[in-house]
PDB file of C-alpha atoms in Angstrom:
ATOM      1  CA  UNK A  83      -0.125  -0.105  -0.148  1.00 53.00           C
ATOM      2  CA  UNK A  84       1.478   3.381  -1.019  1.00 57.00           C
ATOM      3  CA  UNK A  85       1.188   6.426   0.822  1.00 75.00           C
ATOM      4  CA  UNK A  86      -2.260   7.608   1.970  1.00 83.00           C
ATOM      5  CA  UNK A  87      -3.701  10.887   0.194  1.00 90.00           C
ATOM      6  CA  UNK A  88      -4.394  13.584   2.467  1.00 95.00           C
ATOM      7  CA  UNK A  89      -8.289  14.561   2.623  1.00 97.00           C
ATOM      8  CA  UNK A  90      -9.887  16.451  -0.207  1.00 97.00           C
ATOM      9  CA  UNK A  91     -12.385  19.220   0.633  1.00 98.00           C
ATOM     10  CA  UNK A  92     -15.815  18.592  -1.516  1.00 98.00           C
ATOM     11  CA  UNK A  93     -17.959  21.561  -1.986  1.00 98.00           C
ATOM     12  CA  UNK A  94     -21.525  21.357  -3.456  1.00 98.00           C
ATOM     13  CA  UNK A  95     -24.467  23.955  -3.520  1.00 98.00           C
ATOM     14  CA  UNK A  96     -27.362  22.981  -1.632  1.00 98.00           C
ATOM     15  CA  UNK A  97     -30.888  23.218  -2.767  1.00 96.00           C
ATOM     16  CA  UNK A  98     -31.328  26.552  -1.283  1.00 97.00           C
ATOM     17  CA  UNK A  99     -28.077  28.193  -2.794  1.00 97.00           C
ATOM     18  CA  UNK A 100     -25.657  27.550   0.372  1.00 98.00           C
ATOM     19  CA  UNK A 101     -22.073  26.154  -0.359  1.00 98.00           C
ATOM     20  CA  UNK A 102     -21.673  22.908   1.798  1.00 98.00           C
ATOM     21  CA  UNK A 103     -18.540  21.260   2.558  1.00 98.00           C
ATOM     22  CA  UNK A 104     -17.075  18.027   3.432  1.00 98.00           C
ATOM     23  CA  UNK A 105     -13.785  16.123   4.094  1.00 98.00           C
ATOM     24  CA  UNK A 106     -13.037  13.092   1.583  1.00 98.00           C
ATOM     25  CA  UNK A 107     -10.661  10.585   3.038  1.00 97.00           C
ATOM     26  CA  UNK A 108      -9.951   8.598  -0.210  1.00 95.00           C
ATOM     27  CA  UNK A 109      -9.588   4.780   0.069  1.00 92.00           C
ATOM     28  CA  UNK A 110      -6.348   3.115  -0.919  1.00 85.00           C
ATOM     29  CA  UNK A 111      -6.297   1.535  -4.478  1.00 76.00           C
ATOM     30  CA  UNK A 112      -7.955  -1.745  -4.649  1.00 64.00           C
ATOM     31  CA  UNK A 113     -10.324  -0.727  -1.791  1.00 68.00           C
ATOM     32  CA  UNK A 114     -13.994  -1.725  -2.248  1.00 85.00           C
ATOM     33  CA  UNK A 115     -14.991  -1.778   1.293  1.00 95.00           C
ATOM     34  CA  UNK A 116     -17.820  -0.039   2.625  1.00 97.00           C
ATOM     35  CA  UNK A 117     -17.291   3.587   3.358  1.00 98.00           C
ATOM     36  CA  UNK A 118     -17.330   5.363   6.464  1.00 98.00           C
ATOM     37  CA  UNK A 119     -19.647   8.349   6.882  1.00 98.00           C
ATOM     38  CA  UNK A 120     -18.942  10.880   9.924  1.00 99.00           C
ATOM     39  CA  UNK A 121     -21.629  13.211  11.152  1.00 98.00           C
ATOM     40  CA  UNK A 122     -20.624  15.731  13.845  1.00 98.00           C
ATOM     41  CA  UNK A 123     -22.512  17.272  16.880  1.00 98.00           C
ATOM     42  CA  UNK A 124     -24.657  20.159  16.866  1.00 97.00           C
ATOM     43  CA  UNK A 125     -22.119  22.894  16.892  1.00 96.00           C
ATOM     44  CA  UNK A 126     -18.928  20.655  15.837  1.00 97.00           C
ATOM     45  CA  UNK A 127     -17.413  20.041  12.321  1.00 98.00           C
ATOM     46  CA  UNK A 128     -15.922  17.250   9.980  1.00 98.00           C
ATOM     47  CA  UNK A 129     -12.361  18.008  11.604  1.00 98.00           C
ATOM     48  CA  UNK A 130     -13.426  16.212  14.655  1.00 98.00           C
ATOM     49  CA  UNK A 131     -12.920  12.803  13.029  1.00 98.00           C
ATOM     50  CA  UNK A 132      -9.496  13.481  11.640  1.00 98.00           C
ATOM     51  CA  UNK A 133      -7.766  11.302  13.783  1.00 97.00           C
ATOM     52  CA  UNK A 134     -10.396   8.305  13.537  1.00 98.00           C
ATOM     53  CA  UNK A 135     -10.368   8.866   9.739  1.00 98.00           C
ATOM     54  CA  UNK A 136      -6.785   8.449   9.082  1.00 97.00           C
ATOM     55  CA  UNK A 137      -6.814   5.263  11.107  1.00 97.00           C
ATOM     56  CA  UNK A 138      -9.932   3.821   9.196  1.00 97.00           C
ATOM     57  CA  UNK A 139      -8.387   5.036   5.778  1.00 96.00           C
ATOM     58  CA  UNK A 140      -4.918   3.424   6.444  1.00 94.00           C
ATOM     59  CA  UNK A 141      -7.349   0.018   6.868  1.00 93.00           C
ATOM     60  CA  UNK A 142      -8.614   0.716   3.214  1.00 94.00           C
ATOM     61  CA  UNK A 143     -11.883   2.643   3.978  1.00 96.00           C
ATOM     62  CA  UNK A 144     -13.059   5.873   2.368  1.00 97.00           C
ATOM     63  CA  UNK A 145     -14.211   8.260   4.929  1.00 98.00           C
ATOM     64  CA  UNK A 146     -16.485  11.094   4.263  1.00 98.00           C
ATOM     65  CA  UNK A 147     -16.847  13.779   6.940  1.00 98.00           C
ATOM     66  CA  UNK A 148     -19.498  16.480   6.758  1.00 98.00           C
ATOM     67  CA  UNK A 149     -19.854  19.825   7.870  1.00 98.00           C
ATOM     68  CA  UNK A 150     -23.595  20.855   8.305  1.00 98.00           C
ATOM     69  CA  UNK A 151     -24.595  24.365   7.163  1.00 98.00           C
ATOM     70  CA  UNK A 152     -23.510  26.910   9.513  1.00 98.00           C
ATOM     71  CA  UNK A 153     -20.473  24.787  10.695  1.00 98.00           C
ATOM     72  CA  UNK A 154     -16.743  24.312   9.821  1.00 97.00           C
ATOM     73  CA  UNK A 155     -16.417  25.495   6.238  1.00 97.00           C
ATOM     74  CA  UNK A 156     -19.934  25.313   5.040  1.00 98.00           C
ATOM     75  CA  UNK A 157     -21.781  28.696   4.787  1.00 98.00           C
ATOM     76  CA  UNK A 158     -23.817  30.208   7.492  1.00 98.00           C
ATOM     77  CA  UNK A 159     -27.579  30.328   6.628  1.00 98.00           C
ATOM     78  CA  UNK A 160     -28.981  33.673   6.902  1.00 98.00           C
ATOM     79  CA  UNK A 161     -32.237  32.142   8.470  1.00 98.00           C
ATOM     80  CA  UNK A 162     -31.279  30.273  11.606  1.00 97.00           C
ATOM     81  CA  UNK A 163     -34.552  28.560  11.373  1.00 97.00           C
ATOM     82  CA  UNK A 164     -33.126  26.491   8.464  1.00 98.00           C
ATOM     83  CA  UNK A 165     -30.485  24.855  11.089  1.00 98.00           C
ATOM     84  CA  UNK A 166     -33.327  22.125  11.334  1.00 96.00           C
ATOM     85  CA  UNK A 167     -32.881  18.495  11.239  1.00 97.00           C
ATOM     86  CA  UNK A 168     -35.266  18.084   8.080  1.00 97.00           C
ATOM     87  CA  UNK A 169     -33.130  20.620   6.169  1.00 98.00           C
ATOM     88  CA  UNK A 170     -29.987  19.011   7.306  1.00 98.00           C
ATOM     89  CA  UNK A 171     -31.187  15.778   6.294  1.00 98.00           C
ATOM     90  CA  UNK A 172     -31.713  17.219   2.879  1.00 98.00           C
ATOM     91  CA  UNK A 173     -28.227  18.684   2.929  1.00 98.00           C
ATOM     92  CA  UNK A 174     -26.348  15.125   3.926  1.00 98.00           C
ATOM     93  CA  UNK A 175     -28.560  13.117   1.251  1.00 98.00           C
ATOM     94  CA  UNK A 176     -27.268  15.909  -1.580  1.00 98.00           C
ATOM     95  CA  UNK A 177     -23.645  15.663   0.022  1.00 98.00           C
ATOM     96  CA  UNK A 178     -23.818  11.756  -0.134  1.00 98.00           C
ATOM     97  CA  UNK A 179     -25.271  11.648  -3.472  1.00 98.00           C
ATOM     98  CA  UNK A 180     -22.612  13.708  -5.004  1.00 98.00           C
ATOM     99  CA  UNK A 181     -19.896  11.513  -3.358  1.00 97.00           C
ATOM    100  CA  UNK A 182     -21.514   8.820  -4.887  1.00 96.00           C
ATOM    101  CA  UNK A 183     -21.967   6.998  -1.286  1.00 97.00           C
ATOM    102  CA  UNK A 184     -25.204   4.961  -1.648  1.00 97.00           C
ATOM    103  CA  UNK A 185     -24.256   2.935   1.596  1.00 97.00           C
ATOM    104  CA  UNK A 186     -21.968   3.086   4.440  1.00 98.00           C
ATOM    105  CA  UNK A 187     -20.915   2.592   8.211  1.00 98.00           C
ATOM    106  CA  UNK A 188     -22.204   5.574   9.898  1.00 98.00           C
ATOM    107  CA  UNK A 189     -20.213   7.388  12.965  1.00 98.00           C
ATOM    108  CA  UNK A 190     -22.443  10.163  14.441  1.00 98.00           C
ATOM    109  CA  UNK A 191     -21.563  12.093  17.746  1.00 98.00           C
ATOM    110  CA  UNK A 192     -24.413  13.552  19.435  1.00 98.00           C
ATOM    111  CA  UNK A 193     -26.805  15.465  16.714  1.00 98.00           C
ATOM    112  CA  UNK A 194     -24.910  13.248  14.163  1.00 98.00           C
ATOM    113  CA  UNK A 195     -26.364  10.116  15.996  1.00 98.00           C
ATOM    114  CA  UNK A 196     -29.572  11.359  15.748  1.00 98.00           C
ATOM    115  CA  UNK A 197     -29.286  11.970  11.997  1.00 98.00           C
ATOM    116  CA  UNK A 198     -28.037   8.538  11.767  1.00 98.00           C
ATOM    117  CA  UNK A 199     -31.146   7.182  13.332  1.00 98.00           C
ATOM    118  CA  UNK A 200     -33.286   9.338  11.320  1.00 98.00           C
ATOM    119  CA  UNK A 201     -31.754   8.226   7.715  1.00 98.00           C
ATOM    120  CA  UNK A 202     -31.704   4.463   8.807  1.00 98.00           C
ATOM    121  CA  UNK A 203     -35.560   4.914   9.948  1.00 97.00           C
ATOM    122  CA  UNK A 204     -36.139   6.911   6.438  1.00 97.00           C
ATOM    123  CA  UNK A 205     -33.842   5.466   3.849  1.00 97.00           C
ATOM    124  CA  UNK A 206     -33.451   1.763   4.535  1.00 96.00           C
ATOM    125  CA  UNK A 207     -30.312   0.181   3.344  1.00 96.00           C
ATOM    126  CA  UNK A 208     -28.178   3.457   3.521  1.00 98.00           C
ATOM    127  CA  UNK A 209     -26.810   2.690   6.985  1.00 98.00           C
ATOM    128  CA  UNK A 210     -25.222  -0.754   6.930  1.00 98.00           C
ATOM    129  CA  UNK A 211     -23.999  -0.366  10.591  1.00 98.00           C
ATOM    130  CA  UNK A 212     -23.652   2.439  13.045  1.00 98.00           C
ATOM    131  CA  UNK A 213     -21.327   3.912  15.581  1.00 98.00           C
ATOM    132  CA  UNK A 214     -23.362   6.083  17.842  1.00 98.00           C
ATOM    133  CA  UNK A 215     -20.845   8.579  20.258  1.00 98.00           C
ATOM    134  CA  UNK A 216     -22.838   9.658  23.390  1.00 98.00           C
ATOM    135  CA  UNK A 217     -26.240   9.878  22.062  1.00 98.00           C
ATOM    136  CA  UNK A 218     -29.201   7.806  22.477  1.00 97.00           C
ATOM    137  CA  UNK A 219     -33.142   7.746  21.707  1.00 97.00           C
ATOM    138  CA  UNK A 220     -33.624   9.659  25.039  1.00 97.00           C
ATOM    139  CA  UNK A 221     -31.892  12.775  25.513  1.00 96.00           C
ATOM    140  CA  UNK A 222     -31.167  14.005  29.388  1.00 96.00           C
ATOM    141  CA  UNK A 223     -32.908  17.294  29.870  1.00 94.00           C
ATOM    142  CA  UNK A 224     -30.199  18.549  32.391  1.00 94.00           C
ATOM    143  CA  UNK A 225     -27.610  17.998  29.720  1.00 95.00           C
ATOM    144  CA  UNK A 226     -29.534  19.952  27.284  1.00 95.00           C
ATOM    145  CA  UNK A 227     -29.999  22.904  29.581  1.00 95.00           C
ATOM    146  CA  UNK A 228     -26.041  22.975  30.003  1.00 94.00           C
ATOM    147  CA  UNK A 229     -25.492  22.711  26.258  1.00 94.00           C
ATOM    148  CA  UNK A 230     -28.104  25.653  25.913  1.00 94.00           C
ATOM    149  CA  UNK A 231     -25.765  27.685  28.454  1.00 92.00           C
ATOM    150  CA  UNK A 232     -22.836  27.797  26.402  1.00 90.00           C
ATOM    151  CA  UNK A 233     -23.852  27.355  22.737  1.00 93.00           C
ATOM    152  CA  UNK A 234     -23.259  30.537  20.504  1.00 91.00           C
ATOM    153  CA  UNK A 235     -21.964  32.415  23.644  1.00 89.00           C
ATOM    154  CA  UNK A 236     -18.063  33.440  23.691  1.00 84.00           C
ATOM    155  CA  UNK A 237     -16.578  36.083  25.753  1.00 83.00           C
ATOM    156  CA  UNK A 238     -13.667  37.979  24.071  1.00 85.00           C
ATOM    157  CA  UNK A 239     -10.583  35.691  23.938  1.00 88.00           C
ATOM    158  CA  UNK A 240      -7.393  37.341  23.011  1.00 87.00           C
ATOM    159  CA  UNK A 241      -5.471  34.123  22.135  1.00 90.00           C
ATOM    160  CA  UNK A 242      -5.735  30.402  21.539  1.00 92.00           C
ATOM    161  CA  UNK A 243      -3.543  29.942  24.763  1.00 91.00           C
ATOM    162  CA  UNK A 244      -6.345  31.529  26.746  1.00 91.00           C
ATOM    163  CA  UNK A 245      -9.046  29.708  24.713  1.00 91.00           C
ATOM    164  CA  UNK A 246      -7.393  26.355  25.660  1.00 92.00           C
ATOM    165  CA  UNK A 247      -7.453  27.660  29.413  1.00 91.00           C
ATOM    166  CA  UNK A 248     -11.062  28.416  29.161  1.00 88.00           C
ATOM    167  CA  UNK A 249     -12.125  24.755  27.575  1.00 89.00           C
ATOM    168  CA  UNK A 250     -10.192  23.190  30.525  1.00 90.00           C
ATOM    169  CA  UNK A 251     -12.073  25.494  33.137  1.00 88.00           C
ATOM    170  CA  UNK A 252     -15.416  24.909  31.524  1.00 86.00           C
ATOM    171  CA  UNK A 253     -15.226  21.202  30.973  1.00 90.00           C
ATOM    172  CA  UNK A 254     -12.410  19.878  33.043  1.00 88.00           C
ATOM    173  CA  UNK A 255     -14.655  18.273  35.656  1.00 89.00           C
ATOM    174  CA  UNK A 256     -16.251  16.236  32.982  1.00 93.00           C
ATOM    175  CA  UNK A 257     -13.195  15.390  31.263  1.00 96.00           C
ATOM    176  CA  UNK A 258     -10.740  14.542  33.766  1.00 94.00           C
ATOM    177  CA  UNK A 259      -8.836  12.191  31.718  1.00 93.00           C
ATOM    178  CA  UNK A 260      -8.159  14.333  28.746  1.00 93.00           C
ATOM    179  CA  UNK A 261      -4.344  15.257  28.134  1.00 93.00           C
ATOM    180  CA  UNK A 262      -3.095  18.602  27.674  1.00 92.00           C
ATOM    181  CA  UNK A 263      -2.143  17.769  24.296  1.00 93.00           C
ATOM    182  CA  UNK A 264      -5.644  16.516  23.638  1.00 94.00           C
ATOM    183  CA  UNK A 265      -7.132  19.704  25.112  1.00 93.00           C
ATOM    184  CA  UNK A 266      -4.901  21.670  22.659  1.00 93.00           C
ATOM    185  CA  UNK A 267      -6.414  19.573  19.824  1.00 94.00           C
ATOM    186  CA  UNK A 268      -9.749  20.168  20.853  1.00 94.00           C
ATOM    187  CA  UNK A 269      -9.586  23.813  21.409  1.00 92.00           C
ATOM    188  CA  UNK A 270      -8.194  24.252  17.879  1.00 93.00           C
ATOM    189  CA  UNK A 271     -10.833  22.088  16.518  1.00 93.00           C
ATOM    190  CA  UNK A 272     -13.390  24.392  18.508  1.00 93.00           C
ATOM    191  CA  UNK A 273     -12.022  28.023  17.613  1.00 93.00           C
ATOM    192  CA  UNK A 274     -10.156  29.903  14.794  1.00 91.00           C
ATOM    193  CA  UNK A 275      -7.807  32.648  15.205  1.00 89.00           C
ATOM    194  CA  UNK A 276      -8.469  35.368  12.644  1.00 86.00           C
ATOM    195  CA  UNK A 277      -7.640  38.895  12.351  1.00 83.00           C
ATOM    196  CA  UNK A 278      -6.116  38.963  15.789  1.00 82.00           C
ATOM    197  CA  UNK A 279      -9.371  37.405  17.357  1.00 86.00           C
ATOM    198  CA  UNK A 280     -10.501  33.869  18.447  1.00 92.00           C
ATOM    199  CA  UNK A 281     -13.760  32.954  17.022  1.00 92.00           C
ATOM    200  CA  UNK A 282     -16.246  30.230  16.986  1.00 93.00           C
ATOM    201  CA  UNK A 283     -16.072  27.706  14.120  1.00 95.00           C
ATOM    202  CA  UNK A 284     -19.856  27.855  13.879  1.00 96.00           C
ATOM    203  CA  UNK A 285     -22.731  30.569  13.345  1.00 97.00           C
ATOM    204  CA  UNK A 286     -23.484  31.765  16.935  1.00 96.00           C
ATOM    205  CA  UNK A 287     -27.222  31.548  15.508  1.00 97.00           C
ATOM    206  CA  UNK A 288     -27.164  27.984  16.056  1.00 97.00           C
ATOM    207  CA  UNK A 289     -28.172  28.551  19.821  1.00 96.00           C
ATOM    208  CA  UNK A 290     -31.414  29.480  18.414  1.00 96.00           C
ATOM    209  CA  UNK A 291     -32.136  25.729  17.611  1.00 95.00           C
ATOM    210  CA  UNK A 292     -32.155  25.213  21.781  1.00 96.00           C
ATOM    211  CA  UNK A 293     -34.594  27.823  22.220  1.00 95.00           C
ATOM    212  CA  UNK A 294     -37.309  25.186  23.092  1.00 94.00           C
ATOM    213  CA  UNK A 295     -35.075  23.712  26.049  1.00 94.00           C
ATOM    214  CA  UNK A 296     -36.561  25.070  29.128  1.00 95.00           C
ATOM    215  CA  UNK A 297     -36.626  23.441  32.625  1.00 93.00           C
ATOM    216  CA  UNK A 298     -40.573  22.869  32.039  1.00 92.00           C
ATOM    217  CA  UNK A 299     -39.993  21.182  28.245  1.00 91.00           C
ATOM    218  CA  UNK A 300     -40.485  17.357  27.933  1.00 87.00           C
ATOM    219  CA  UNK A 301     -37.354  15.366  27.321  1.00 84.00           C
ATOM    220  CA  UNK A 302     -36.645  14.532  23.621  1.00 83.00           C
ATOM    221  CA  UNK A 303     -37.300  11.051  22.826  1.00 94.00           C
ATOM    222  CA  UNK A 304     -36.463   9.139  19.439  1.00 96.00           C
ATOM    223  CA  UNK A 305     -37.117   5.306  20.157  1.00 97.00           C
ATOM    224  CA  UNK A 306     -38.985   4.789  16.821  1.00 97.00           C
ATOM    225  CA  UNK A 307     -36.030   6.079  14.913  1.00 97.00           C
ATOM    226  CA  UNK A 308     -33.475   3.947  17.022  1.00 98.00           C
ATOM    227  CA  UNK A 309     -35.622   0.827  16.195  1.00 97.00           C
ATOM    228  CA  UNK A 310     -34.357   1.028  12.619  1.00 97.00           C
ATOM    229  CA  UNK A 311     -30.747   0.309  14.052  1.00 96.00           C
ATOM    230  CA  UNK A 312     -31.747  -2.475  16.127  1.00 93.00           C
ATOM    231  CA  UNK A 313     -31.210  -5.076  13.920  1.00 90.00           C
ATOM    232  CA  UNK A 314     -27.998  -3.850  12.415  1.00 96.00           C
ATOM    233  CA  UNK A 315     -24.474  -3.989  13.782  1.00 97.00           C
ATOM    234  CA  UNK A 316     -24.119  -1.248  16.342  1.00 98.00           C
ATOM    235  CA  UNK A 317     -21.543   0.275  18.669  1.00 98.00           C
ATOM    236  CA  UNK A 318     -22.672   2.766  21.399  1.00 98.00           C
ATOM    237  CA  UNK A 319     -20.262   4.754  23.205  1.00 98.00           C
ATOM    238  CA  UNK A 320     -20.914   6.285  26.336  1.00 98.00           C
ATOM    239  CA  UNK A 321     -18.851   8.868  28.030  1.00 98.00           C
ATOM    240  CA  UNK A 322     -18.772   7.838  31.598  1.00 98.00           C
ATOM    241  CA  UNK A 323     -19.510  11.281  32.996  1.00 97.00           C
ATOM    242  CA  UNK A 324     -21.881  12.139  30.183  1.00 98.00           C
ATOM    243  CA  UNK A 325     -25.179  13.993  31.169  1.00 97.00           C
ATOM    244  CA  UNK A 326     -26.746  13.483  27.766  1.00 97.00           C
ATOM    245  CA  UNK A 327     -26.906   9.632  27.768  1.00 98.00           C
ATOM    246  CA  UNK A 328     -27.616   8.192  31.004  1.00 97.00           C
ATOM    247  CA  UNK A 329     -26.567   4.652  32.124  1.00 98.00           C
ATOM    248  CA  UNK A 330     -30.402   3.578  32.144  1.00 98.00           C
ATOM    249  CA  UNK A 331     -30.811   4.590  28.556  1.00 98.00           C
ATOM    250  CA  UNK A 332     -27.550   2.765  27.640  1.00 98.00           C
ATOM    251  CA  UNK A 333     -28.904  -0.359  29.118  1.00 98.00           C
ATOM    252  CA  UNK A 334     -32.158   0.143  27.372  1.00 98.00           C
ATOM    253  CA  UNK A 335     -30.564   0.595  24.042  1.00 98.00           C
ATOM    254  CA  UNK A 336     -28.576  -2.839  24.638  1.00 97.00           C
ATOM    255  CA  UNK A 337     -32.137  -4.445  25.648  1.00 97.00           C
ATOM    256  CA  UNK A 338     -33.711  -3.209  22.493  1.00 97.00           C
ATOM    257  CA  UNK A 339     -31.008  -3.960  20.067  1.00 96.00           C
ATOM    258  CA  UNK A 340     -29.404  -7.330  20.468  1.00 87.00           C
ATOM    259  CA  UNK A 341     -26.321  -6.969  18.055  1.00 86.00           C
ATOM    260  CA  UNK A 342     -25.108  -3.728  20.232  1.00 96.00           C
ATOM    261  CA  UNK A 343     -21.638  -3.678  21.487  1.00 98.00           C
ATOM    262  CA  UNK A 344     -20.760  -1.100  24.155  1.00 98.00           C
ATOM    263  CA  UNK A 345     -18.149   1.101  25.198  1.00 98.00           C
ATOM    264  CA  UNK A 346     -17.695   3.267  28.151  1.00 98.00           C
ATOM    265  CA  UNK A 347     -15.028   6.058  27.854  1.00 98.00           C
ATOM    266  CA  UNK A 348     -13.800   6.782  31.104  1.00 97.00           C
ATOM    267  CA  UNK A 349     -12.822  10.102  32.163  1.00 97.00           C
ATOM    268  CA  UNK A 350     -14.975  11.702  29.433  1.00 97.00           C
ATOM    269  CA  UNK A 351     -18.230  13.413  29.481  1.00 97.00           C
ATOM    270  CA  UNK A 352     -20.466  14.351  26.315  1.00 97.00           C
ATOM    271  CA  UNK A 353     -19.278  13.782  23.778  1.00 97.00           C
ATOM    272  CA  UNK A 354     -16.065  11.605  24.035  1.00 98.00           C
ATOM    273  CA  UNK A 355     -13.519  13.378  21.829  1.00 97.00           C
ATOM    274  CA  UNK A 356     -12.535  10.525  19.676  1.00 98.00           C
ATOM    275  CA  UNK A 357      -8.924  11.564  20.338  1.00 97.00           C
ATOM    276  CA  UNK A 358      -7.468   8.791  22.309  1.00 96.00           C
ATOM    277  CA  UNK A 359      -5.904   5.540  21.014  1.00 97.00           C
ATOM    278  CA  UNK A 360      -8.006   3.065  22.968  1.00 98.00           C
ATOM    279  CA  UNK A 361     -11.225   4.552  21.678  1.00 98.00           C
ATOM    280  CA  UNK A 362     -10.030   4.896  18.116  1.00 98.00           C
ATOM    281  CA  UNK A 363      -9.002   1.113  18.512  1.00 98.00           C
ATOM    282  CA  UNK A 364     -12.383   0.073  19.573  1.00 98.00           C
ATOM    283  CA  UNK A 365     -14.061   1.861  16.643  1.00 98.00           C
ATOM    284  CA  UNK A 366     -11.379   0.534  13.971  1.00 98.00           C
ATOM    285  CA  UNK A 367     -12.244  -2.904  15.307  1.00 98.00           C
ATOM    286  CA  UNK A 368     -15.842  -2.508  14.973  1.00 98.00           C
ATOM    287  CA  UNK A 369     -15.626  -1.087  11.411  1.00 98.00           C
ATOM    288  CA  UNK A 370     -12.803  -3.879  10.659  1.00 97.00           C
ATOM    289  CA  UNK A 371     -15.588  -6.436  11.063  1.00 95.00           C
ATOM    290  CA  UNK A 372     -17.877  -5.040   8.418  1.00 91.00           C
ATOM    291  CA  UNK A 373     -16.512  -5.546   4.858  1.00 86.00           C
TER     292      UNK A 373
END
C-alpha cells in the first residue's frame, strides 16, 4: 500500500444555494470496502473525526466527514430556522449523492447520531452499521440545559492559549482524563484565530435551535428512529461522565438492540472527543468486521 492521500475538501451547493463542505479521505487503491460517513455534533465540524478517519483510511476505508450548514467550512445560513433536522437531512442526502455514497457505516456524534437514526428509519439500506457516540433515543434534559448555556456564547478571548485554558476550566470536571495535548487539539477544532481574534467555528445563531429547551419542557425521545438500527451492527459509546446519555438509557438500548456492542470511555463526558488511542482502536475494530 502506498502513502495515503490527504483529505480533499468537497464543496457542493445546497438546494437553497448555500455552499456545503465535506472532507473526503480517499480509500487506498484496490479498496472496495464499505465507506464510513462521519456526522458531527450540534456545533461541531468534520475535522473532529480526523484522527479516527486516518486510522480507518489506513485500513482501506474511504471516510467522508460532513460539515452541516453553519459549521466548519460550510456557509452560514441567513435564516437560523433552517438549522433544522429536516433541512440538514436534505443537505446530507445531497452530499452523499454527490460523493457517490449509496450505503455506508455511519459514525455519528451527538446530533450526528440522531441524524444516523433518522436516515436509517427513512432511507432503509443506506446505513449498514452504526457507531453512536454518546447519544441515545432519550436525551437527558439537564444535559441539554447545560449545552444551551454555552452554545453561541463566547466572551472576548485574546489568544488560542486563553481559549485552551477556558475550555479546560469549563469542561475539566467532565473530561478529567483528557491530556494537555488533547485539550489543545480540541480547542483548535473548536475555535479559529482570525484578524487577531479567537472566533467560533460555527454560526452563533445555532443557539436558537435550543430555544425550546426550558426547565419545563418534555425530554426528547427518538425510540422509533432507533428501532431502525436495532437489527444492524451497532457500537454504542458513552462517556462515563455524560449528562446526555444516561446509564439507564444505555442499558435500554442494549435490551432493544441485540447486536449492540458497548464502550464506556472513562474520564470523559459529552461527547467523547475521539482523540484517544483506545477509543479509536475500538471503533476501528468494529469497522474492520464490516466488509
